[in-house]
Short mmCIF file of C-alpha atoms and ligand atoms in Angstrom, two decimals:
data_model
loop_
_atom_site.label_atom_id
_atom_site.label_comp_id
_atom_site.label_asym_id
_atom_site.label_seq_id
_atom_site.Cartn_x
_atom_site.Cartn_y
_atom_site.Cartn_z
CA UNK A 249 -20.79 1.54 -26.28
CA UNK A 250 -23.23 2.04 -23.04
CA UNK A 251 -22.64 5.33 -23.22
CA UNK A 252 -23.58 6.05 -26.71
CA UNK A 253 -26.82 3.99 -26.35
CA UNK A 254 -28.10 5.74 -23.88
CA UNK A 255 -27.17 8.88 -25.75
CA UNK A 256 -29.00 7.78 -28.79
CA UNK A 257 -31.87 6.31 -26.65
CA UNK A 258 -32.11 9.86 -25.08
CA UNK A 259 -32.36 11.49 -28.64
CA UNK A 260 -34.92 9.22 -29.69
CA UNK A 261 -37.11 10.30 -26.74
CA UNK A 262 -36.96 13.56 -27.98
CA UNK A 263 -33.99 15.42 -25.09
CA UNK A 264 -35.73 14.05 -22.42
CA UNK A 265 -32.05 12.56 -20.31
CA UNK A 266 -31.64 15.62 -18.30
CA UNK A 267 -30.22 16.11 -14.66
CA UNK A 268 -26.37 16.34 -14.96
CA UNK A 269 -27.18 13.76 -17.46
CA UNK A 270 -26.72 9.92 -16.70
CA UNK A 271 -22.99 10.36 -17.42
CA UNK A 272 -22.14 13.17 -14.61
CA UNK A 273 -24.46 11.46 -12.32
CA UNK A 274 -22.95 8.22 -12.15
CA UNK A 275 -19.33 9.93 -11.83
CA UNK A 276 -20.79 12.35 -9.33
CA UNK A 277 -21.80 9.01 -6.50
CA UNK A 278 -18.99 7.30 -7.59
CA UNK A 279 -15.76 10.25 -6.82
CA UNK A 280 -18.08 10.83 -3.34
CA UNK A 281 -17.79 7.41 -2.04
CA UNK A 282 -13.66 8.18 -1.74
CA UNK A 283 -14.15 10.75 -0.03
CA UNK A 284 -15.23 9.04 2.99
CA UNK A 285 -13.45 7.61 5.94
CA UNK A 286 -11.84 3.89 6.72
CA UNK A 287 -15.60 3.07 8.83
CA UNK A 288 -17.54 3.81 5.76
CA UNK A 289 -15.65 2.43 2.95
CA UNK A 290 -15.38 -1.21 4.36
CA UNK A 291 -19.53 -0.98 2.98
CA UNK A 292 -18.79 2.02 0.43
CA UNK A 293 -16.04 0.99 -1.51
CA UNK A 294 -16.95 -2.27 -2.53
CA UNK A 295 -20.58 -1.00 -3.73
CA UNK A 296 -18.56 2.02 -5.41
CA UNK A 297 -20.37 0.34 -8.77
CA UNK A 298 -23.97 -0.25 -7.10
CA UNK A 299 -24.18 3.84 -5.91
CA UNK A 300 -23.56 4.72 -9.38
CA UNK A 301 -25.49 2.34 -11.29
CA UNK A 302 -28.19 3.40 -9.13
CA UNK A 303 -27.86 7.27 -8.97
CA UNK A 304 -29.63 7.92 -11.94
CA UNK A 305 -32.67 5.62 -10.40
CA UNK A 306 -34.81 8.97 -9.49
CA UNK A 307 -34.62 9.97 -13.17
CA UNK A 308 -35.89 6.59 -14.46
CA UNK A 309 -38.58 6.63 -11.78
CA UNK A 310 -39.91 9.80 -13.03
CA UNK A 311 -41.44 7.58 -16.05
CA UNK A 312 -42.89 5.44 -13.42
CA UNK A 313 -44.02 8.15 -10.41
CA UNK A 314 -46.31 11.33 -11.34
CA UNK A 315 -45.18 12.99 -7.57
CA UNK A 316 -41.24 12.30 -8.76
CA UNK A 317 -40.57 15.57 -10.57
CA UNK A 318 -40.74 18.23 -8.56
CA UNK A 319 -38.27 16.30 -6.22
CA UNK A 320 -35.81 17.36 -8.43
CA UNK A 321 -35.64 20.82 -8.89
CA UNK A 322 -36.89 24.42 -7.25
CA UNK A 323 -38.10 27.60 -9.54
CA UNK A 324 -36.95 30.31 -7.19
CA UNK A 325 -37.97 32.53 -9.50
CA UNK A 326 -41.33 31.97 -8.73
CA UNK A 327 -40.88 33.69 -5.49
CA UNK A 328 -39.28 37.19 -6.18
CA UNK A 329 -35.97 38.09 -6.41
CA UNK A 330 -32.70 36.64 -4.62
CA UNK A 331 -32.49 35.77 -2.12
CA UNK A 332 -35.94 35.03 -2.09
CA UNK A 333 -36.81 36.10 1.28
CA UNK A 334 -40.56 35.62 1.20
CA UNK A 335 -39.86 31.71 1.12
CA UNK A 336 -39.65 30.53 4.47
CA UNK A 337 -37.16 27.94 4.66
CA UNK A 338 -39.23 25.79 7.00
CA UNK A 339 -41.32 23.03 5.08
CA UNK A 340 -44.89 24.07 7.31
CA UNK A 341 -44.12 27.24 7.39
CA UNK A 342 -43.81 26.90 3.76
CA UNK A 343 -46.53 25.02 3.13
CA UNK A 344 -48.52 27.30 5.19
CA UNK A 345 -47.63 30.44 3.50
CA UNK A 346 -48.20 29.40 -0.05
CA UNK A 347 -50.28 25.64 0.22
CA UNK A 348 -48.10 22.67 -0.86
CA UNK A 349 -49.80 22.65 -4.02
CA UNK A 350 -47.87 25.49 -4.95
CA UNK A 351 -45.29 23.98 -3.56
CA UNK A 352 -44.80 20.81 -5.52
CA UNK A 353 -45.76 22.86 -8.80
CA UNK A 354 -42.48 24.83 -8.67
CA UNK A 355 -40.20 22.15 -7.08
CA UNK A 356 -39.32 21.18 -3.54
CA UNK A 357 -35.78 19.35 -4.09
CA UNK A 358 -34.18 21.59 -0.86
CA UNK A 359 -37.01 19.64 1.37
CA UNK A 360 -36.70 16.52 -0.31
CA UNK A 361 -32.80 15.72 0.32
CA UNK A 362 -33.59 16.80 4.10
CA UNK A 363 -36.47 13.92 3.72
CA UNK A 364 -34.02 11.40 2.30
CA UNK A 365 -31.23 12.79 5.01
CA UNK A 366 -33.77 11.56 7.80
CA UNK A 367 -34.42 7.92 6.11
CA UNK A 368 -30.49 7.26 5.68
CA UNK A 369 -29.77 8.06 9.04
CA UNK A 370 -32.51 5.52 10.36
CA UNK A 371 -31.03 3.10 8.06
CA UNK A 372 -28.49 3.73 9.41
CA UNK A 373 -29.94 3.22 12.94
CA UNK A 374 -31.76 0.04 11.55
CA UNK A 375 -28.28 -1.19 10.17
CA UNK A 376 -30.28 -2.05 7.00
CA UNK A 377 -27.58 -2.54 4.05
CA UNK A 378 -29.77 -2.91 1.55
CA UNK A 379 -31.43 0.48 2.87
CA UNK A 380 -28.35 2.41 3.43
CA UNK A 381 -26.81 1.63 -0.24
CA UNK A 382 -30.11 2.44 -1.95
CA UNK A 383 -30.85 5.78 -0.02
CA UNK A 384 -27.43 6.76 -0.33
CA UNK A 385 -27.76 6.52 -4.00
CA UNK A 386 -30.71 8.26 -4.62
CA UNK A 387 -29.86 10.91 -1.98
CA UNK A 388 -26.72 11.57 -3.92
CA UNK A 389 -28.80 11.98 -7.29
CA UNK A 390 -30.80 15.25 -5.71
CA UNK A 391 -28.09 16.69 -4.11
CA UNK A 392 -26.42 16.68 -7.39
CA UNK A 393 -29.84 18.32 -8.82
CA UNK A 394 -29.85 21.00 -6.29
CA UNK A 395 -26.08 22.38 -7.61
CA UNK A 396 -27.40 22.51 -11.00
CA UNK A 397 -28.15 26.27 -12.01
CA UNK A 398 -30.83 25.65 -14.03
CA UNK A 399 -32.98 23.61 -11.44
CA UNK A 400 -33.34 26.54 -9.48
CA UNK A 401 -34.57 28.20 -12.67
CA UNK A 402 -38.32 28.25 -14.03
CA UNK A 403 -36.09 28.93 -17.75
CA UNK A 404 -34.77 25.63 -17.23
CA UNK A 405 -34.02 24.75 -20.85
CA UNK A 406 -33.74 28.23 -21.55
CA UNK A 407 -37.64 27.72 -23.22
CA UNK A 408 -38.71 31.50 -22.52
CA UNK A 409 -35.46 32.97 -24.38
CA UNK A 410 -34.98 31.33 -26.99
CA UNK A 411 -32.22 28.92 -26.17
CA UNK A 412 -33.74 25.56 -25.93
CA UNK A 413 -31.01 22.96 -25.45
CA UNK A 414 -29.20 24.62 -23.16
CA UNK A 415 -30.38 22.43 -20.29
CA UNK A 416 -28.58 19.31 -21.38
CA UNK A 417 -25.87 21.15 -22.92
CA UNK A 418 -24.37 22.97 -19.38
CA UNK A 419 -25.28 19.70 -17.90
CA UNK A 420 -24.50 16.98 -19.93
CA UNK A 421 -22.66 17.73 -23.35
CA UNK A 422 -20.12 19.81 -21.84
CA UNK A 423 -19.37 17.39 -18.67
CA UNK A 424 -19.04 14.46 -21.00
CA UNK A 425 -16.38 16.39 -23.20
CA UNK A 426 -14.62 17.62 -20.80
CA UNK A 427 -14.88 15.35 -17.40
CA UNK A 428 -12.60 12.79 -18.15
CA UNK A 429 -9.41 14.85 -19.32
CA UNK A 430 -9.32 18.28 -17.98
CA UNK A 431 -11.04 17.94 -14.67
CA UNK A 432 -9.90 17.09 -11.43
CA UNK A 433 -11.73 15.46 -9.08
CA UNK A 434 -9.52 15.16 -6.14
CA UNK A 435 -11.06 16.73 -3.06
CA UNK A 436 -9.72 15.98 0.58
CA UNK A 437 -12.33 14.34 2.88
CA UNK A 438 -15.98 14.60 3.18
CA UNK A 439 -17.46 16.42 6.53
CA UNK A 440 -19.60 16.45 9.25
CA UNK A 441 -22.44 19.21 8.50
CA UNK A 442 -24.10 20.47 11.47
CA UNK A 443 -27.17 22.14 9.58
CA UNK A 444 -28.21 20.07 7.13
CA UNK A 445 -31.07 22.78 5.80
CA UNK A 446 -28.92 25.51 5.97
CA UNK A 447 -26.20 23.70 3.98
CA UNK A 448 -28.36 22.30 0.95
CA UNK A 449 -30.54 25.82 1.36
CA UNK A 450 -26.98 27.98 0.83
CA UNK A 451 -26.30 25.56 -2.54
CA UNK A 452 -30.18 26.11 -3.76
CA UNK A 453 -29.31 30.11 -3.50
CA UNK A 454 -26.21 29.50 -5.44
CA UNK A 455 -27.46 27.84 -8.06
CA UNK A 456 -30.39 30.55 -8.65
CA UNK A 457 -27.94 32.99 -8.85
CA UNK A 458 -25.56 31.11 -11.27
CA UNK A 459 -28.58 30.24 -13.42
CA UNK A 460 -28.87 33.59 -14.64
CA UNK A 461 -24.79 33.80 -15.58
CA UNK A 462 -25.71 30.64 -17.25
CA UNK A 463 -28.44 31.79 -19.54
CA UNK A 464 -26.97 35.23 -20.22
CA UNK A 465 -23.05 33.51 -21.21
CA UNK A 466 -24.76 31.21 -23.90
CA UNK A 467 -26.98 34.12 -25.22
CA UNK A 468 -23.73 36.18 -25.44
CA UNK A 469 -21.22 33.41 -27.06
CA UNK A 470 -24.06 32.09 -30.07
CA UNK A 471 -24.20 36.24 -31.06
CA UNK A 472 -20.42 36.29 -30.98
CA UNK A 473 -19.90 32.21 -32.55
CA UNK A 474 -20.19 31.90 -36.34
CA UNK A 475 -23.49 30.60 -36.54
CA UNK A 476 -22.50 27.78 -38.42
CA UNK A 477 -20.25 26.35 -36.19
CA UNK A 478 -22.15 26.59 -33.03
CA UNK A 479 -23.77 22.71 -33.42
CA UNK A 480 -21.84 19.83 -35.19
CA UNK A 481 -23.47 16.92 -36.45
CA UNK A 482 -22.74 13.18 -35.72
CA UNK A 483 -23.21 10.11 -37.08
CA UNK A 484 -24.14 7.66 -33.75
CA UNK A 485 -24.96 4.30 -34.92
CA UNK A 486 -26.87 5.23 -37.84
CA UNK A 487 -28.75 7.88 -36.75
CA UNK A 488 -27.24 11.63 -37.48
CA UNK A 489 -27.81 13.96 -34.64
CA UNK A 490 -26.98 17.64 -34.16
CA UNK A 491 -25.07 18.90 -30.97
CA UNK A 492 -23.47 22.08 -29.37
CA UNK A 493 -20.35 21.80 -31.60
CA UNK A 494 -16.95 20.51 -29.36
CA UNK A 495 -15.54 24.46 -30.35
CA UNK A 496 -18.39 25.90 -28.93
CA UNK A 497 -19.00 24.05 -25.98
CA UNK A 498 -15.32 24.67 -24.89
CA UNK A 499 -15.61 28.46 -25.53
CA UNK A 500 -18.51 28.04 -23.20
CA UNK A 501 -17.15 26.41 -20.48
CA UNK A 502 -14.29 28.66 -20.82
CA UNK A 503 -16.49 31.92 -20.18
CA UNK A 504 -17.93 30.08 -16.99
CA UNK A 505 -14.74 30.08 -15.85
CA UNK A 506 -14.86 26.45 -14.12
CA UNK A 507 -18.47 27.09 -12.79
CA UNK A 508 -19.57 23.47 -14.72
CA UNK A 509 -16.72 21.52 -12.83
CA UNK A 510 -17.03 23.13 -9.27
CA UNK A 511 -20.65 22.22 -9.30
CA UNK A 512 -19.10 18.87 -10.19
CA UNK A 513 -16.64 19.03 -7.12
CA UNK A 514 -19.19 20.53 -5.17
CA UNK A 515 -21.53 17.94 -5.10
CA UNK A 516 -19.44 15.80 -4.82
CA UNK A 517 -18.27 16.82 -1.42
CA UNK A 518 -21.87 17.86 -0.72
CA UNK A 519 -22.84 13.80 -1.12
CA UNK A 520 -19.60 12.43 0.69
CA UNK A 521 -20.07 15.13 3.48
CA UNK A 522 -24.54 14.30 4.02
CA UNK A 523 -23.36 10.16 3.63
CA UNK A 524 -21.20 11.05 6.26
CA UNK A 525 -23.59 13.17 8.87
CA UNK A 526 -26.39 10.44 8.20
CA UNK A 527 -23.61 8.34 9.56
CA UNK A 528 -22.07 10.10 12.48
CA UNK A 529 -26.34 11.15 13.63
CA UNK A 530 -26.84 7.66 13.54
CA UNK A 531 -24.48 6.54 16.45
CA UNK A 532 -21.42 5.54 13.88
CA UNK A 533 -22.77 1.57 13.63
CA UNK A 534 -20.04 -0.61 12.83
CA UNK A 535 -20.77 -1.32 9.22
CA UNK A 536 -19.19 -4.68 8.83
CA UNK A 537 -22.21 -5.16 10.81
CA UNK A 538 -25.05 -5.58 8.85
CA UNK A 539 -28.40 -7.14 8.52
CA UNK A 540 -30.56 -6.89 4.78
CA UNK A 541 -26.93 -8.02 3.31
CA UNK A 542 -28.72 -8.65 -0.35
CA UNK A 543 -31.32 -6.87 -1.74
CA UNK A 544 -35.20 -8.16 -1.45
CA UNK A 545 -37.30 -9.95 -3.99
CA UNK A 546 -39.21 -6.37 -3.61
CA UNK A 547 -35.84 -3.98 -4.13
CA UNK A 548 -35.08 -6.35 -7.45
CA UNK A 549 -38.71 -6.04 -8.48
CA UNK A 550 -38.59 -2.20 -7.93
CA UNK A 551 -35.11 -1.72 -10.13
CA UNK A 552 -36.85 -3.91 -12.72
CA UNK A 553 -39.83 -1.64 -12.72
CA UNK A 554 -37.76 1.90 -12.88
CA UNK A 555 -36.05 0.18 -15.91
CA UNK A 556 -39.19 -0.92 -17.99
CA UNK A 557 -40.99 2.79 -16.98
CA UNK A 558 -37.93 4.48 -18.08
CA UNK A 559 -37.64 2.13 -21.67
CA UNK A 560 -41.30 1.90 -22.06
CA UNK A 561 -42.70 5.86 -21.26
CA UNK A 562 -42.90 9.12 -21.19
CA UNK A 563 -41.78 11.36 -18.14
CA UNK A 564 -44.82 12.38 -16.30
CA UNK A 565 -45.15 15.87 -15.34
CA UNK A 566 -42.52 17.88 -16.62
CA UNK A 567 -40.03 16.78 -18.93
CA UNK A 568 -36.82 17.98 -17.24
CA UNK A 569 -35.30 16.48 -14.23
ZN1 LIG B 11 -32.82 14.54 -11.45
#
């Protein structure tokens, strides 16, 4: 019932739910937290529900926060060709090669999660629970952007070719079809990642290069697909609404070969495994040793706000992400 809600809600607001959609978001935290050792699920396990009720919090605070956006995303594009050599990896040297200005206009989610990676760990260090469980569920929502191809994409609803739609469609119609039956998402044990940049850098690249398979499959299957079958149109509670078809968004997935569900896996290892590092780079704090137990009068009043901004208007900046 949630579910279908939010999906009408999202409709109403014109597409604007993008970002592995709330849906693959929420699954995403969730499968990472059991990936984690015995020390970390004692605190993990039982706020399983929190980290996923709360992943999707940077999307809703991009109603709320005009600086939000570009934390979610990086047009590689914009700087040449793969693998985008003239980008120094380095945040100054970044910044100093091309002002931050730039910067923020085509995206910055690689420096972000290394931003959020440094204020886990010192909750970490602080033993703040209240701390750790929020940063741990917002970290998990950009390191979930940063394996989506088309984040590392300036076509990132396929605008500039003529395939508007295809944003929410790689990363939220075809997920929520196909998640819950034909995808596994069993993966061993989350682990300790001694470069942090590199890592989340390496994902960036692969997601620029799969955004381009992305775009080009889609633009290859609607020639091919009877045009008449390529959307299907459902009734959800009273309003109709047109969607990639459940044919065509399983001929889809099939031509990526997996790609949607290992960026699924993927990040969810990726989240588990920078949880984990935070952790470990914080001294491994006994966790059934906690101050900040509940939340604060100001964490309540801040979920309360991201709620109303995301109910009550429009996404500042730009729309996806
Ligand atoms: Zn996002």
């Amino acid at each position: 019932m949630n579910r279908i809600l939010v999906f009408a809600f999202c409709l109403l607001l014109g597409q604007q739910c993008f970002c592995w959609g709330f849906y693959a978001h929420k699954k995403i935290n969730y499968y990472a937290v059991f990936l984690l050792p015995p020390e970390m699920l004692v605190l993990y396990k039982p706020s399983a529900n929190f980290l996923m009720e709360h992943a999707i919090d940077p999307d809703k605070r991009r109603y709320a926060v005009a600086a939000e956006g570009s934390r979610h995303y990086i047009d590689l594009d914009r700087y040449g060709v793969f693998p985008f050599d003239s980008l120094p990896r380095n945040w100054n040297d970044a910044v100093a090669k091309y002002s931050e200005d730039t910067l923020q206009a085509h995206g910055i989610v690689p420096w972000w999660i290394q931003t959020m990676l440094y204020r886990l760990t010192d909750a970490f260090k602080e033993k703040n629970q209240a701390k750790i469980l929020k940063l741990s569920a917002e970290i998990g929502h950009y390191i979930a952007d940063a394996h989506v191809p088309l984040h590392a994409n300036s076509n990132y609803n396929g605008q500039l070719t003529d395939q508007k739609g295809i944003h929410g469609f790689w990363e939220s119609r075809v997920p929520e079809l196909l998640a819950e039956k034909e995808w596994d998402f069993f993966i061993g044990k989350g682990e300790y990642i001694k470069n942090p940049g590199e890592f989340i850098w390496a994902r960036v690249l692969e997601s620029a290069t799969a955004s381009d398979t992305v775009l080009k499959f889609e633009k290859e299957l609607s020639q091919n697909f009877p045009t008449d079958q390529k959307y299907s149109f459902e009734d959800r509670n009273g309003i109709t609404i047109r969607q990639y078809s459940s044919s065509f968004s399983k001929a889809y997935d099939s031509k990526l070969n997996g790609m949607i569900e290992r960026r699924m896996r993927q990040s969810i290892f990726a989240i588990a495994s920078f949880w984990y590092t935070a952790w470990v780079n914080a001294g491994q704090p006994d966790l059934t040793k906690l101050s900040n137990k509940d939340f604060s009068a100001d964490d309540l009043k801040e979920f309360e706000a991201l709620n109303n901004a995301w109910k009550n208007s429009s996404v500042k900046g730009r729309e996806h992400e």
